[in-house]
């Protein structure tokens, strides 16, 4: 019996050796650690009342969470590669749950920075890069789809907890809610992490140039290549554009006069935000699946170009509530797929051996976008008293990224891979 056949037989006998079981476990881990980021807004008012701090002081907590989640990702990825995903995902999910349990009993905002911010940022970061790094190894020929699924899970988890947490705050208060849900998300994530496995060598199937760097390019070698820095630039551009929208959508919706408008019997802004959450999740596995079939760069060109076009239509018809709602969904449909396309492209190019650590370096681009996206948009608006320059920048970033994917990244990566297999 061939080694591949033996691997298949072992997979049949042990469900944990099935890539689909691993995908499901990865999605559960992502769902478990998504709430600290996505339901933060529900906690701000009760925490302000409990600690007696301003919103500005409190929001530093969220900034710490995001910065540690993104800028520490290379180190977190290194730990996952060195000690294995099961151990590190277990630690990450426990840290995430513990961050809420400890936050329930803080007496000062500084303590909140350490618990919710530091522990939460480190915990969620370990799990995020660890799960993505695992999926690109389990699905060498369907990376885009697999990474898209777990990235979508990161948003779906928040959808499942938003209303229960909101109800719990009303019934049990802040302390009871943080404690109860801290134990829940920690326990669920920890249990799912116990089933995590790395693929056996016989399971990994190569596909020509997709695994040209099968031995794996080390992080230091990767950082010396122009391809990595082009990918980093493109992801930073797309992250900045998307986060400009996320951080300022309420403000420019108000200025456009659509905040209080009704669409399909519902207020325009909450409806748009709900649709955005759905399309932002749907696009990740969908465009990932498309990229598995037609190629990463072609898919990037289509998706990034779609967002640029939707942005243009959005701002040109900004006073129409219906089009505002519909175009906001299209904008996020053209943005969320960056979390499936970029890690897949990176691993296609630099191999699986150091995939988690390598993606940790690329994921820092999301941190760049989170730092400069919101402040730059707010500053430009304050200086010009108009959102049109902000939209012009967002459209330019999206369109430029689309053109770079087609005209620069595509030939550059093809040349690199050809040199690898020569």
C-alpha atoms as one frame of an Amber mdcrd trajectory, in Angstrom:
protein
   0.000   0.000   0.000   1.338   3.441  -0.888   2.130   5.975   1.803  -0.683
   8.239   0.566  -3.147   5.340   0.732  -1.929   4.461   4.237  -2.432   8.088
   5.257  -5.977   7.996   3.883  -6.647   4.747   5.767  -5.379   6.243   9.012
  -7.554   9.307   8.423 -10.591   7.059   8.000  -9.852   5.332  11.338  -9.209
   8.546  13.239 -11.693  11.366  12.630  -9.212  13.918  13.982  -6.985  13.186
  10.985  -9.693  14.379   8.612  -9.010  17.800   7.170 -12.725  18.605   7.370
 -12.799  17.858  11.095  -9.734  20.057  11.507 -11.475  22.825   9.555 -14.527
  22.556  11.819 -12.354  22.685  14.949 -10.497  25.679  13.537 -13.768  27.501
  12.922 -14.893  26.778  16.508 -11.618  28.132  17.912 -12.014  31.288  15.836
 -15.623  31.717  16.927 -14.577  31.360  20.560 -12.036  34.195  20.429 -13.985
  36.658  18.272 -16.116  38.307  20.956 -13.411  40.425  22.661 -13.068  42.448
  19.471 -16.581  42.463  18.053 -18.727  42.963  21.170 -16.443  45.504  22.840
 -18.938  48.265  22.051 -21.490  46.592  24.353 -19.149  46.936  27.327 -17.985
  50.526  26.954 -20.927  52.231  28.654 -21.179  49.927  31.715 -17.383  49.924
  32.183 -17.309  53.725  32.039 -19.941  53.796  34.751 -18.161  51.229  36.915
 -14.658  52.707  36.656 -15.635  56.358  36.290 -13.400  56.953  33.261 -13.873
  58.811  29.989 -14.502  57.080  26.675 -11.098  58.251  25.432  -9.313  56.575
  28.350 -11.401  53.451  27.950 -10.800  53.065  24.207  -7.081  52.651  24.859
  -8.050  49.152  26.013  -9.353  48.297  22.553  -6.273  49.774  20.894  -4.023
  47.609  23.076  -6.076  44.545  22.139  -5.714  45.164  18.390  -2.055  46.222
  18.498  -0.981  43.138  20.464  -3.142  40.907  18.300  -1.449  42.118  15.128
   2.051  43.419  15.887   2.970  40.466  18.088   1.725  37.974  15.501   5.204
  37.067  14.141   6.304  36.032  17.644   3.016  34.250  18.254   3.358  32.454
  14.919   6.905  31.422  15.828   5.669  29.878  19.080   2.959  27.961  17.209
   5.491  26.629  14.693   7.942  25.675  17.465   5.648  24.116  20.072   2.720
  22.999  17.931  -0.772  24.401  17.345  -2.615  22.276  19.906  -0.607  23.587
  22.868  -0.542  27.185  21.695  -4.224  27.275  20.709  -5.047  25.844  24.136
  -3.030  28.611  25.787  -4.534  31.255  23.502  -8.153  30.280  24.159  -7.537
  30.095  27.919  -5.887  33.529  27.907  -8.847  34.927  25.972 -11.392  33.583
  28.440  -9.216  34.583  31.403  -8.994  38.143  30.084 -12.757  38.498  30.554
 -12.906  36.738  33.922 -10.174  38.976  35.327 -11.691  42.085  33.704 -14.881
  41.486  35.642 -13.109  42.355  38.883 -10.817  45.241  37.914 -10.870  48.413
  39.994  -8.901  50.725  37.700  -8.638  51.332  33.983  -4.946  50.378  34.145
  -5.976  46.923  35.352  -8.396  46.736  32.434  -5.558  47.540  30.031  -3.636
  44.539  31.382  -6.545  42.090  31.478  -8.862  42.848  28.582  -6.162  44.542
  26.475  -2.898  42.651  27.006  -4.170  39.163  27.866  -6.981  39.421  25.320
  -4.705  40.687  22.571  -2.072  38.007  23.137  -4.677  35.234  23.441  -6.700
  36.126  20.366  -3.556  36.757  18.317  -2.115  33.312  19.089  -5.338  31.601
  18.069  -5.883  33.671  14.929  -2.455  33.161  13.362  -2.298  29.594  14.657
  -5.556  28.521  13.032  -4.756  30.241   9.727  -1.285  28.687   9.696  -2.792
  25.256  10.321  -5.409  25.512   7.582  -2.927  26.444   4.847  -1.155  23.171
   5.666  -4.238  20.951   5.808  -5.635  22.324   2.528  -2.696  22.770   0.120
  -4.967  22.764  -2.944  -7.919  24.607  -1.401  -6.163  27.114   0.791  -8.261
  30.079  -0.186 -11.507  28.356   0.743 -10.210  26.865   4.016  -8.634  30.084
   5.267 -11.757  31.957   4.202 -13.925  29.625   6.271 -11.963  30.095   9.492
 -11.686  33.843   8.871 -15.467  33.944   8.440 -15.791  32.014  11.693 -14.052
  34.885  13.442 -17.055  37.071  12.581 -19.764  34.434  12.989 -18.804  33.871
  16.610 -19.645  37.464  17.421 -23.050  37.118  15.765 -23.815  34.201  18.100
 -22.797  36.050  21.261 -23.940  39.633  20.630 -27.578  39.264  21.674 -26.944
  36.847  24.588 -24.280  39.180  25.979 -26.559  42.191  25.536 -29.359  40.408
  27.405 -26.975  39.225  30.100 -25.731  42.765  30.720 -29.309  43.861  31.343
 -30.089  40.923  33.624 -26.802  40.049  35.356 -24.736  43.210  35.045 -21.200
  43.738  33.818 -19.350  41.569  36.324 -21.640  38.570  35.962 -21.623  38.795
  32.169 -17.845  39.014  31.797 -17.332  36.165  34.258 -19.911  33.810  32.753
 -19.008  34.385  29.120 -15.298  34.406  29.945 -15.615  30.853  31.219 -17.769
  29.883  28.235 -15.466  31.149  25.489 -12.399  29.801  27.295 -13.927  26.346
  27.793 -15.313  26.046  24.251 -12.043  27.142  22.685  -9.962  24.893  24.953
 -12.077  21.827  24.163 -11.874  22.470  20.418  -8.105  22.960  20.644  -7.655
  19.471  22.121  -8.661  17.973  18.790  -6.225  20.058  16.752  -3.655  18.038
  14.812  -0.974  18.855  12.260  -1.242  17.016   8.939   0.935  13.961   8.437
   3.629  14.388   5.833   1.881  11.873   3.582  -1.300  13.918   3.698   0.288
  16.985   2.152  -0.156  16.883  -1.586   1.760  19.261  -3.760   0.421  20.922
  -6.866   3.225  21.961  -9.179   4.293  25.527  -8.656   1.908  26.021  -5.750
   4.377  24.034  -3.651   7.529  25.036  -5.488   8.950  26.142  -2.140   7.930
  22.865  -0.486  10.911  22.866   1.852   9.699  26.169   3.243  11.290  29.587
   3.070  12.338  30.870   6.488  10.933  34.165   7.790  14.283  35.929   7.522
  14.724  34.768   3.922  11.144  35.756   3.107  11.679  39.253   4.493  14.485
  39.759   1.988  12.229  39.169  -1.031  10.425  41.962  -2.931   7.335  39.743
  -3.179   6.743  39.802   0.573   7.003  43.573   0.773   4.683  43.961  -2.199
   2.138  41.726  -0.460   2.634  43.701   2.766   2.090  46.976   0.921  -1.051
  45.715  -0.809  -2.540  44.278   2.382  -1.752  47.512   4.248  -3.509  49.497
   1.520  -6.592  47.289   1.595  -6.665  47.198   5.412  -6.384  50.983   5.614
  -9.183  51.469   3.095 -11.543  49.045   4.824 -10.819  50.314   8.312 -11.384
  53.893   7.162 -14.939  52.798   6.347 -15.416  50.769   9.523 -14.187  53.532
  11.825 -16.011  56.433  10.157 -19.174  54.903   8.710 -21.464  56.296  11.380
 -19.985  59.768  10.957 -20.279  60.029   7.202 -23.706  58.358   7.205 -24.856
  61.203   9.458 -23.277  63.841   7.197 -24.841  62.237   4.114 -28.255  62.534
   5.775 -29.127  58.826   5.732 -28.776  57.938   9.428 -32.419  58.495  10.269
 -33.798  57.314   6.931 -35.882  54.139   6.687 -35.132  51.332   4.218 -37.435
  48.303   4.037 -39.020  49.493   7.280 -35.706  49.627   9.152 -33.282  52.417
  10.029 -30.703  52.719   7.258 -27.499  52.693   9.323 -28.212  49.617  11.522
 -29.485  47.786   8.432 -26.320  48.649   6.523 -24.138  47.496   9.419 -26.032
  44.194   9.614 -25.683  43.571   5.885 -22.010  44.516   6.066 -21.386  41.869
   8.736 -22.964  39.215   6.508 -21.199  40.140   3.264 -17.899  40.630   5.092
 -18.132  37.026   6.289 -19.521  35.509   3.090 -16.805  36.963   0.869 -13.958
  35.239   2.717 -14.673  31.599   1.787 -16.325  32.567  -1.517 -13.448  34.561
  -2.999 -11.029  32.116  -1.395 -12.755  29.319  -3.310 -12.656  31.370  -6.499
  -8.938  32.005  -6.069  -8.297  28.270  -5.708  -9.680  27.895  -9.231  -8.703
  30.953 -11.246  -5.612  32.081  -9.330  -4.870  34.464  -6.477  -3.873  37.531
  -8.474  -6.834  37.394 -10.852  -9.169  37.095  -7.850  -7.467  40.010  -6.103
  -7.908  42.151  -9.191 -11.615  41.343  -9.346 -12.297  41.764  -5.618 -10.231
  44.898  -5.052 -11.585  46.451  -8.237 -15.118  45.626  -7.109 -14.582  47.513
  -3.860 -13.149  50.524  -5.697 -16.153  50.600  -8.059 -18.611  50.186  -5.175
 -16.902  53.011  -3.269 -17.291  55.275  -6.304 -20.998  54.477  -6.729 -21.470
  54.801  -2.964 -20.137  58.343  -2.749 -21.759  59.488  -5.999 -25.213  58.393
  -4.766 -24.560  59.204  -1.108 -27.901  60.875  -0.417 -29.992  57.856  -1.506
 -30.633  55.666   1.588 -31.421  52.492  -0.392 -28.283  52.676  -2.518 -26.271
  53.604   0.582 -27.370  50.379   2.282 -26.839  48.188  -0.782 -23.457  49.650
  -1.727 -22.158  49.348   1.821 -22.729  45.601   1.528 -20.885  45.480  -1.798
 -17.987  47.485  -0.353 -17.497  44.974   2.454 -17.983  42.104   0.016 -14.951
  43.468  -1.834 -12.911  43.911   1.339 -13.277  40.961   3.706 -11.612  38.490
   1.343  -8.175  39.962   2.084  -8.105  37.612   5.082  -8.273  34.570   2.821
  -6.379  35.742  -0.275  -3.235  37.119   1.345  -2.374  34.185   3.663  -3.088
  31.727   0.827  -0.877  33.632  -1.608   1.879  33.896   0.978   1.963  30.157
   1.661   1.681  29.295  -2.039   4.822  31.336  -2.527   6.965  30.577   0.514
   5.859  27.083   1.515   4.316  25.394   4.525   7.181  24.784   6.937   7.167
  28.305   8.395   3.660  29.218   7.241   2.371  30.394  10.628   5.357  32.576
  11.458   5.482  33.947   7.932   1.823  34.924   8.048   2.446  36.559  11.418
   4.737  39.040   9.670   2.197  39.706   6.907  -0.687  40.049   9.373   1.069
  43.077  10.844  -0.306  44.915   7.792  -3.724  44.752   9.454  -2.191  46.527
  12.422  -0.868  49.229  10.107  -4.368  49.713   8.718  -5.929  49.839  12.194
  -3.526  52.546  13.323  -3.624  54.851  10.304  -7.042  54.139   8.777  -9.319
  55.795  11.319  -7.063  58.696  12.370  -6.156  59.663   8.798  -9.794  59.654
   7.709 -10.792  61.771  10.715  -7.903  64.204  10.187  -8.601  64.709   6.482
 -12.278  65.324   7.204 -11.456  67.817   9.944  -9.153  69.726   7.605 -11.399
  69.727   4.511 -14.842  69.477   6.194 -15.752  66.983   3.497 -15.773  63.207
   3.146 -15.061  63.362  -0.584 -11.246  63.473  -0.168 -11.479  60.490   2.183
 -13.439  58.514  -0.384 -10.984  59.548  -3.080  -8.137  58.081  -1.031 -10.034
  54.858  -0.340 -10.904  54.408  -4.010  -7.297  55.114  -5.011  -5.959  52.560
  -2.513  -8.362  49.858  -3.719  -7.771  50.530  -7.411  -4.000  50.670  -6.967
  -4.001  47.359  -5.090  -6.049  45.786  -7.895  -3.615  47.031 -10.542  -0.596
  45.913  -8.509  -2.064  42.416  -8.205  -2.466  42.055 -11.958   0.474  43.944
 -13.398   3.167  43.556 -10.716   2.457  40.718  -8.276   1.334  38.219 -10.928
   4.486  38.348 -13.101   6.783  38.800 -10.096   5.439  35.718  -8.346   5.439
  33.654 -11.536   9.100  34.479 -12.095   9.967  33.632  -8.487   8.221  30.261
  -8.604   9.746  29.356 -11.945  13.195  30.022 -10.504  12.364  27.744  -7.556
  11.433  24.757  -9.728  14.204  25.298 -12.260
